[in-house]
Amino acid sequence: GESVGLHLPTLSVQEGDNSIINCAYSNSASDYFIWYKQESGKGPQFIIDIRSNMDKRQGQRVTVLLNKTVKHLSLQIAATQPGDSAVYFCAENELSSGTYKYIFGTGTRLKVLA
Amino acid sequence: DVKVTQSSRYLVKRTGEKVFLECVQDMDHENMFWYRQDPGLGLRLIYFSYDVKMKEKGDIPEGYSVSREKKERFSLILESASTNQTSMYLCASAFYRGKTGELFFGEGSRLTVL
């Protein structure tokens, strides 16, 4: 079946450097994507989203890039801080029974080194 | 702010027991979801509901059932708990604007089945 997956399970980054978290998706019909951040002991929290009619979207210190040609999504975090340490998930929407459900990747753990 | 509340953060049950996990959201969202989260497997969809008394199977519905008698409440039921259902369970709700809509998650319920 089609799925969303991540290339790297763990990413270690020096504080102050930029982080790039990657995600590959396989459902070419998906047209909406979200990145979530999950801190230890908490539920996932929305970071940023992007629609398939865009290839880039920026937020505060975060940028999401979408490459529909190779079905690839990435999350860039500028000037990574200790508070960015978490597990990051990408999710794609999928039409099912007249509504939309989200398929999540397996997650990437970001470790920020002091 | 949207609030999704899961009634129990930690539960310990014995094999064969019936387990109820309750979830309440306060933003009048039509769509509600139950996921389970396991290390290395990410978030997997168990069931979702797009309206009161409506339910749809997700990717791993076996061993679970759900109930949505009121719009704000979505319950996950394990009729006879088994050790392989030990996991973190996450409830989410969403209001879709066309194809898009952010999922709001609860803090999770960690279930241990002995």
Short mmCIF file of C-alpha atoms in Angstrom, two decimals:
data_model
loop_
_atom_site.label_atom_id
_atom_site.label_comp_id
_atom_site.label_asym_id
_atom_site.label_seq_id
_atom_site.Cartn_x
_atom_site.Cartn_y
_atom_site.Cartn_z
CA GLY A 1 0.00 0.00 0.00
CA GLU A 2 1.01 3.61 -0.25
CA SER A 3 2.72 5.16 2.73
CA VAL A 4 4.58 8.12 4.05
CA GLY A 5 8.11 7.50 5.25
CA LEU A 6 11.13 9.33 6.60
CA HIS A 7 14.72 8.86 5.50
CA LEU A 8 16.44 9.38 8.88
CA PRO A 9 15.18 8.10 12.20
CA THR A 10 17.54 10.31 14.27
CA LEU A 11 19.16 13.62 13.43
CA SER A 12 21.74 15.30 15.67
CA VAL A 13 22.39 18.97 15.08
CA GLN A 14 24.61 21.52 16.78
CA GLU A 15 22.77 24.35 18.48
CA GLY A 16 22.58 27.31 16.12
CA ASP A 17 22.90 25.24 12.97
CA ASN A 18 20.10 24.63 10.52
CA SER A 19 18.19 21.33 10.57
CA ILE A 20 16.65 19.54 7.62
CA ILE A 21 14.19 16.72 8.15
CA ASN A 22 13.08 14.76 5.10
CA CYS A 23 9.96 12.85 4.21
CA ALA A 24 9.05 10.72 1.18
CA TYR A 25 5.43 10.15 0.27
CA SER A 26 4.06 7.74 -2.28
CA ASN A 27 0.43 8.75 -2.78
CA SER A 28 0.48 11.05 -5.78
CA ALA A 29 -3.14 12.01 -5.09
CA SER A 30 -2.27 13.61 -1.74
CA ASP A 31 -2.54 17.36 -1.97
CA TYR A 32 -2.13 18.57 1.58
CA PHE A 33 0.72 17.94 3.98
CA ILE A 34 1.42 18.83 7.58
CA TRP A 35 4.47 18.72 9.81
CA TYR A 36 3.99 17.94 13.49
CA LYS A 37 6.34 18.22 16.45
CA GLN A 38 6.00 15.90 19.41
CA GLU A 39 7.84 16.60 22.64
CA SER A 40 8.35 13.91 25.20
CA GLY A 41 5.14 13.07 27.07
CA LYS A 42 2.97 15.31 24.91
CA GLY A 43 0.68 14.97 21.94
CA PRO A 44 1.83 16.09 18.47
CA GLN A 45 1.58 19.80 17.78
CA PHE A 46 1.08 21.48 14.42
CA ILE A 47 4.12 23.25 12.99
CA ILE A 48 3.36 24.14 9.41
CA ASP A 49 1.33 22.91 6.46
CA ILE A 50 1.53 23.14 2.69
CA ARG A 51 -0.85 22.52 -0.18
CA SER A 52 0.20 20.80 -3.36
CA ASN A 53 -0.20 23.98 -5.42
CA MET A 54 2.80 25.41 -3.55
CA ASP A 55 6.43 24.32 -3.46
CA LYS A 56 7.53 26.35 -0.47
CA ARG A 57 6.00 27.84 2.62
CA GLN A 58 7.69 29.72 5.42
CA GLY A 59 6.82 30.18 9.04
CA GLN A 60 8.72 31.45 12.01
CA ARG A 61 12.17 29.79 11.72
CA VAL A 62 10.63 26.92 9.75
CA THR A 63 10.28 26.31 6.04
CA VAL A 64 8.54 23.44 4.33
CA LEU A 65 9.55 22.46 0.80
CA LEU A 66 7.46 20.26 -1.44
CA ASN A 67 8.81 18.54 -4.53
CA LYS A 68 5.90 16.82 -6.23
CA THR A 69 8.07 15.46 -9.03
CA VAL A 70 9.93 13.15 -6.66
CA LYS A 71 7.23 13.10 -3.97
CA HIS A 72 9.46 14.57 -1.33
CA LEU A 73 8.75 16.86 1.58
CA SER A 74 11.25 18.55 3.86
CA LEU A 75 11.16 20.65 7.00
CA GLN A 76 13.93 23.15 7.53
CA ILE A 77 14.51 24.66 10.96
CA ALA A 78 16.75 27.70 11.07
CA ALA A 79 19.13 28.37 13.98
CA THR A 80 18.14 25.20 15.81
CA GLN A 81 17.56 25.66 19.53
CA PRO A 82 17.46 23.18 22.44
CA GLY A 83 13.68 23.58 22.54
CA ASP A 84 13.51 22.12 19.04
CA SER A 85 14.54 18.72 20.38
CA ALA A 86 11.56 16.47 19.65
CA VAL A 87 10.21 13.89 17.24
CA TYR A 88 8.96 15.32 13.97
CA PHE A 89 6.29 13.71 11.83
CA CYS A 90 5.07 14.48 8.36
CA ALA A 91 1.51 13.63 7.42
CA GLU A 92 -0.39 13.55 4.13
CA ASN A 93 -4.13 13.66 3.64
CA GLU A 94 -6.03 10.90 1.94
CA LEU A 95 -9.65 10.87 0.85
CA SER A 96 -11.62 8.07 2.49
CA SER A 97 -15.39 7.58 2.70
CA GLY A 98 -16.07 11.13 1.67
CA THR A 99 -13.80 12.72 4.23
CA TYR A 100 -10.09 13.04 4.79
CA LYS A 101 -7.82 11.03 6.99
CA TYR A 102 -4.15 11.59 7.63
CA ILE A 103 -1.35 9.13 7.07
CA PHE A 104 1.70 9.72 9.22
CA GLY A 105 5.32 8.87 8.70
CA THR A 106 7.35 6.97 11.28
CA GLY A 107 8.96 10.11 12.68
CA THR A 108 12.46 11.57 13.00
CA ARG A 109 14.02 12.38 16.36
CA LEU A 110 15.89 15.66 16.36
CA LYS A 111 18.61 16.01 18.99
CA VAL A 112 20.11 19.43 19.53
CA LEU A 113 23.67 19.36 20.82
CA ALA A 114 24.88 22.18 23.05
CA ASP B 1 -7.62 27.51 21.88
CA VAL B 2 -8.82 24.10 20.80
CA LYS B 3 -8.65 21.59 23.56
CA VAL B 4 -8.72 17.83 23.11
CA THR B 5 -8.92 16.06 26.43
CA GLN B 6 -8.20 12.40 26.98
CA SER B 7 -9.62 11.16 30.24
CA SER B 8 -6.72 8.98 31.36
CA ARG B 9 -3.01 9.65 30.89
CA TYR B 10 -1.92 6.24 32.23
CA LEU B 11 -3.82 3.00 32.55
CA VAL B 12 -2.79 -0.50 33.57
CA LYS B 13 -5.17 -3.31 32.70
CA ARG B 14 -5.12 -7.08 32.68
CA THR B 15 -5.51 -9.33 29.67
CA GLY B 16 -9.16 -9.87 28.87
CA GLU B 17 -10.42 -6.73 30.57
CA LYS B 18 -12.68 -4.30 28.73
CA VAL B 19 -11.05 -0.89 28.36
CA PHE B 20 -12.64 2.46 27.58
CA LEU B 21 -10.56 5.41 26.41
CA GLU B 22 -12.50 8.65 26.37
CA CYS B 23 -11.81 11.76 24.32
CA VAL B 24 -13.60 15.10 24.39
CA GLN B 25 -13.03 18.15 22.18
CA ASP B 26 -14.44 21.61 22.78
CA MET B 27 -14.38 23.18 19.31
CA ASP B 28 -17.42 21.61 17.67
CA HIS B 29 -15.27 19.66 15.20
CA GLU B 30 -17.05 17.14 13.00
CA ASN B 31 -14.04 14.87 12.54
CA MET B 32 -12.43 12.83 15.29
CA PHE B 33 -9.70 10.20 15.16
CA TRP B 34 -8.02 7.55 17.25
CA TYR B 35 -4.38 6.66 16.58
CA ARG B 36 -1.98 4.38 18.32
CA GLN B 37 1.69 5.26 18.51
CA ASP B 38 4.43 2.68 18.77
CA PRO B 39 8.22 3.19 18.53
CA GLY B 40 9.42 2.93 14.96
CA LEU B 41 5.90 2.66 13.57
CA GLY B 42 4.74 6.22 13.96
CA LEU B 43 1.04 6.99 14.30
CA ARG B 44 -1.36 4.43 12.89
CA LEU B 45 -5.04 5.17 12.42
CA ILE B 46 -7.44 2.87 14.26
CA TYR B 47 -10.83 4.47 13.64
CA PHE B 48 -12.22 7.84 12.69
CA SER B 49 -15.59 9.52 12.68
CA TYR B 50 -16.86 12.36 10.51
CA ASP B 51 -20.19 12.83 12.24
CA VAL B 52 -22.22 11.73 15.24
CA LYS B 53 -22.93 8.00 15.16
CA MET B 54 -20.74 7.62 12.07
CA LYS B 55 -17.51 5.64 12.18
CA GLU B 56 -14.99 4.39 9.67
CA LYS B 57 -12.24 1.84 10.03
CA GLY B 58 -8.72 3.09 9.79
CA ASP B 59 -5.66 1.00 9.02
CA ILE B 60 -5.61 -1.17 12.15
CA PRO B 61 -9.18 -1.56 13.49
CA GLU B 62 -8.89 -5.18 14.61
CA GLY B 63 -9.48 -5.60 18.33
CA TYR B 64 -11.02 -2.15 18.71
CA SER B 65 -14.40 -0.50 18.42
CA VAL B 66 -15.54 3.09 18.82
CA SER B 67 -18.56 5.07 19.87
CA ARG B 68 -19.65 8.58 18.94
CA GLU B 69 -22.97 9.36 20.55
CA LYS B 70 -22.26 13.08 20.91
CA LYS B 71 -20.35 15.38 18.63
CA GLU B 72 -17.77 16.32 21.23
CA ARG B 73 -17.01 12.80 22.48
CA PHE B 74 -15.29 9.91 20.75
CA SER B 75 -14.60 6.74 22.71
CA LEU B 76 -12.23 3.92 21.90
CA ILE B 77 -13.15 0.50 23.26
CA LEU B 78 -10.99 -2.55 23.67
CA GLU B 79 -13.50 -5.36 24.18
CA SER B 80 -10.92 -7.80 25.52
CA ALA B 81 -7.51 -6.24 26.05
CA SER B 82 -4.44 -8.13 24.94
CA THR B 83 -0.76 -7.53 25.63
CA ASN B 84 -0.14 -6.45 22.02
CA GLN B 85 -2.47 -3.52 22.63
CA THR B 86 0.00 -2.00 25.06
CA SER B 87 0.66 1.33 23.42
CA MET B 88 0.22 5.09 23.46
CA TYR B 89 -3.23 6.08 22.20
CA LEU B 90 -3.77 9.51 20.71
CA CYS B 91 -7.10 11.17 20.02
CA ALA B 92 -7.42 14.02 17.54
CA SER B 93 -10.11 16.25 16.11
CA ALA B 94 -10.31 18.42 13.00
CA PHE B 95 -12.52 20.84 11.14
CA TYR B 96 -11.93 20.61 7.44
CA ARG B 97 -11.97 23.62 5.17
CA GLY B 98 -12.39 21.76 1.92
CA LYS B 99 -9.48 19.38 1.72
CA THR B 100 -7.39 20.92 4.42
CA GLY B 101 -7.62 21.04 8.14
CA GLU B 102 -5.22 20.79 11.02
CA LEU B 103 -5.47 17.86 13.39
CA PHE B 104 -5.54 18.84 17.06
CA PHE B 105 -4.22 16.14 19.36
CA GLY B 106 -4.79 15.26 22.96
CA GLU B 107 -1.92 14.49 25.31
CA GLY B 108 -2.25 10.75 24.86
CA SER B 109 -3.24 7.79 26.99
CA ARG B 110 -0.53 5.27 27.73
CA LEU B 111 -2.08 1.84 28.17
CA THR B 112 -0.23 -1.13 29.60
CA VAL B 113 -1.88 -4.54 29.36
CA LEU B 114 -0.43 -7.16 31.68
#
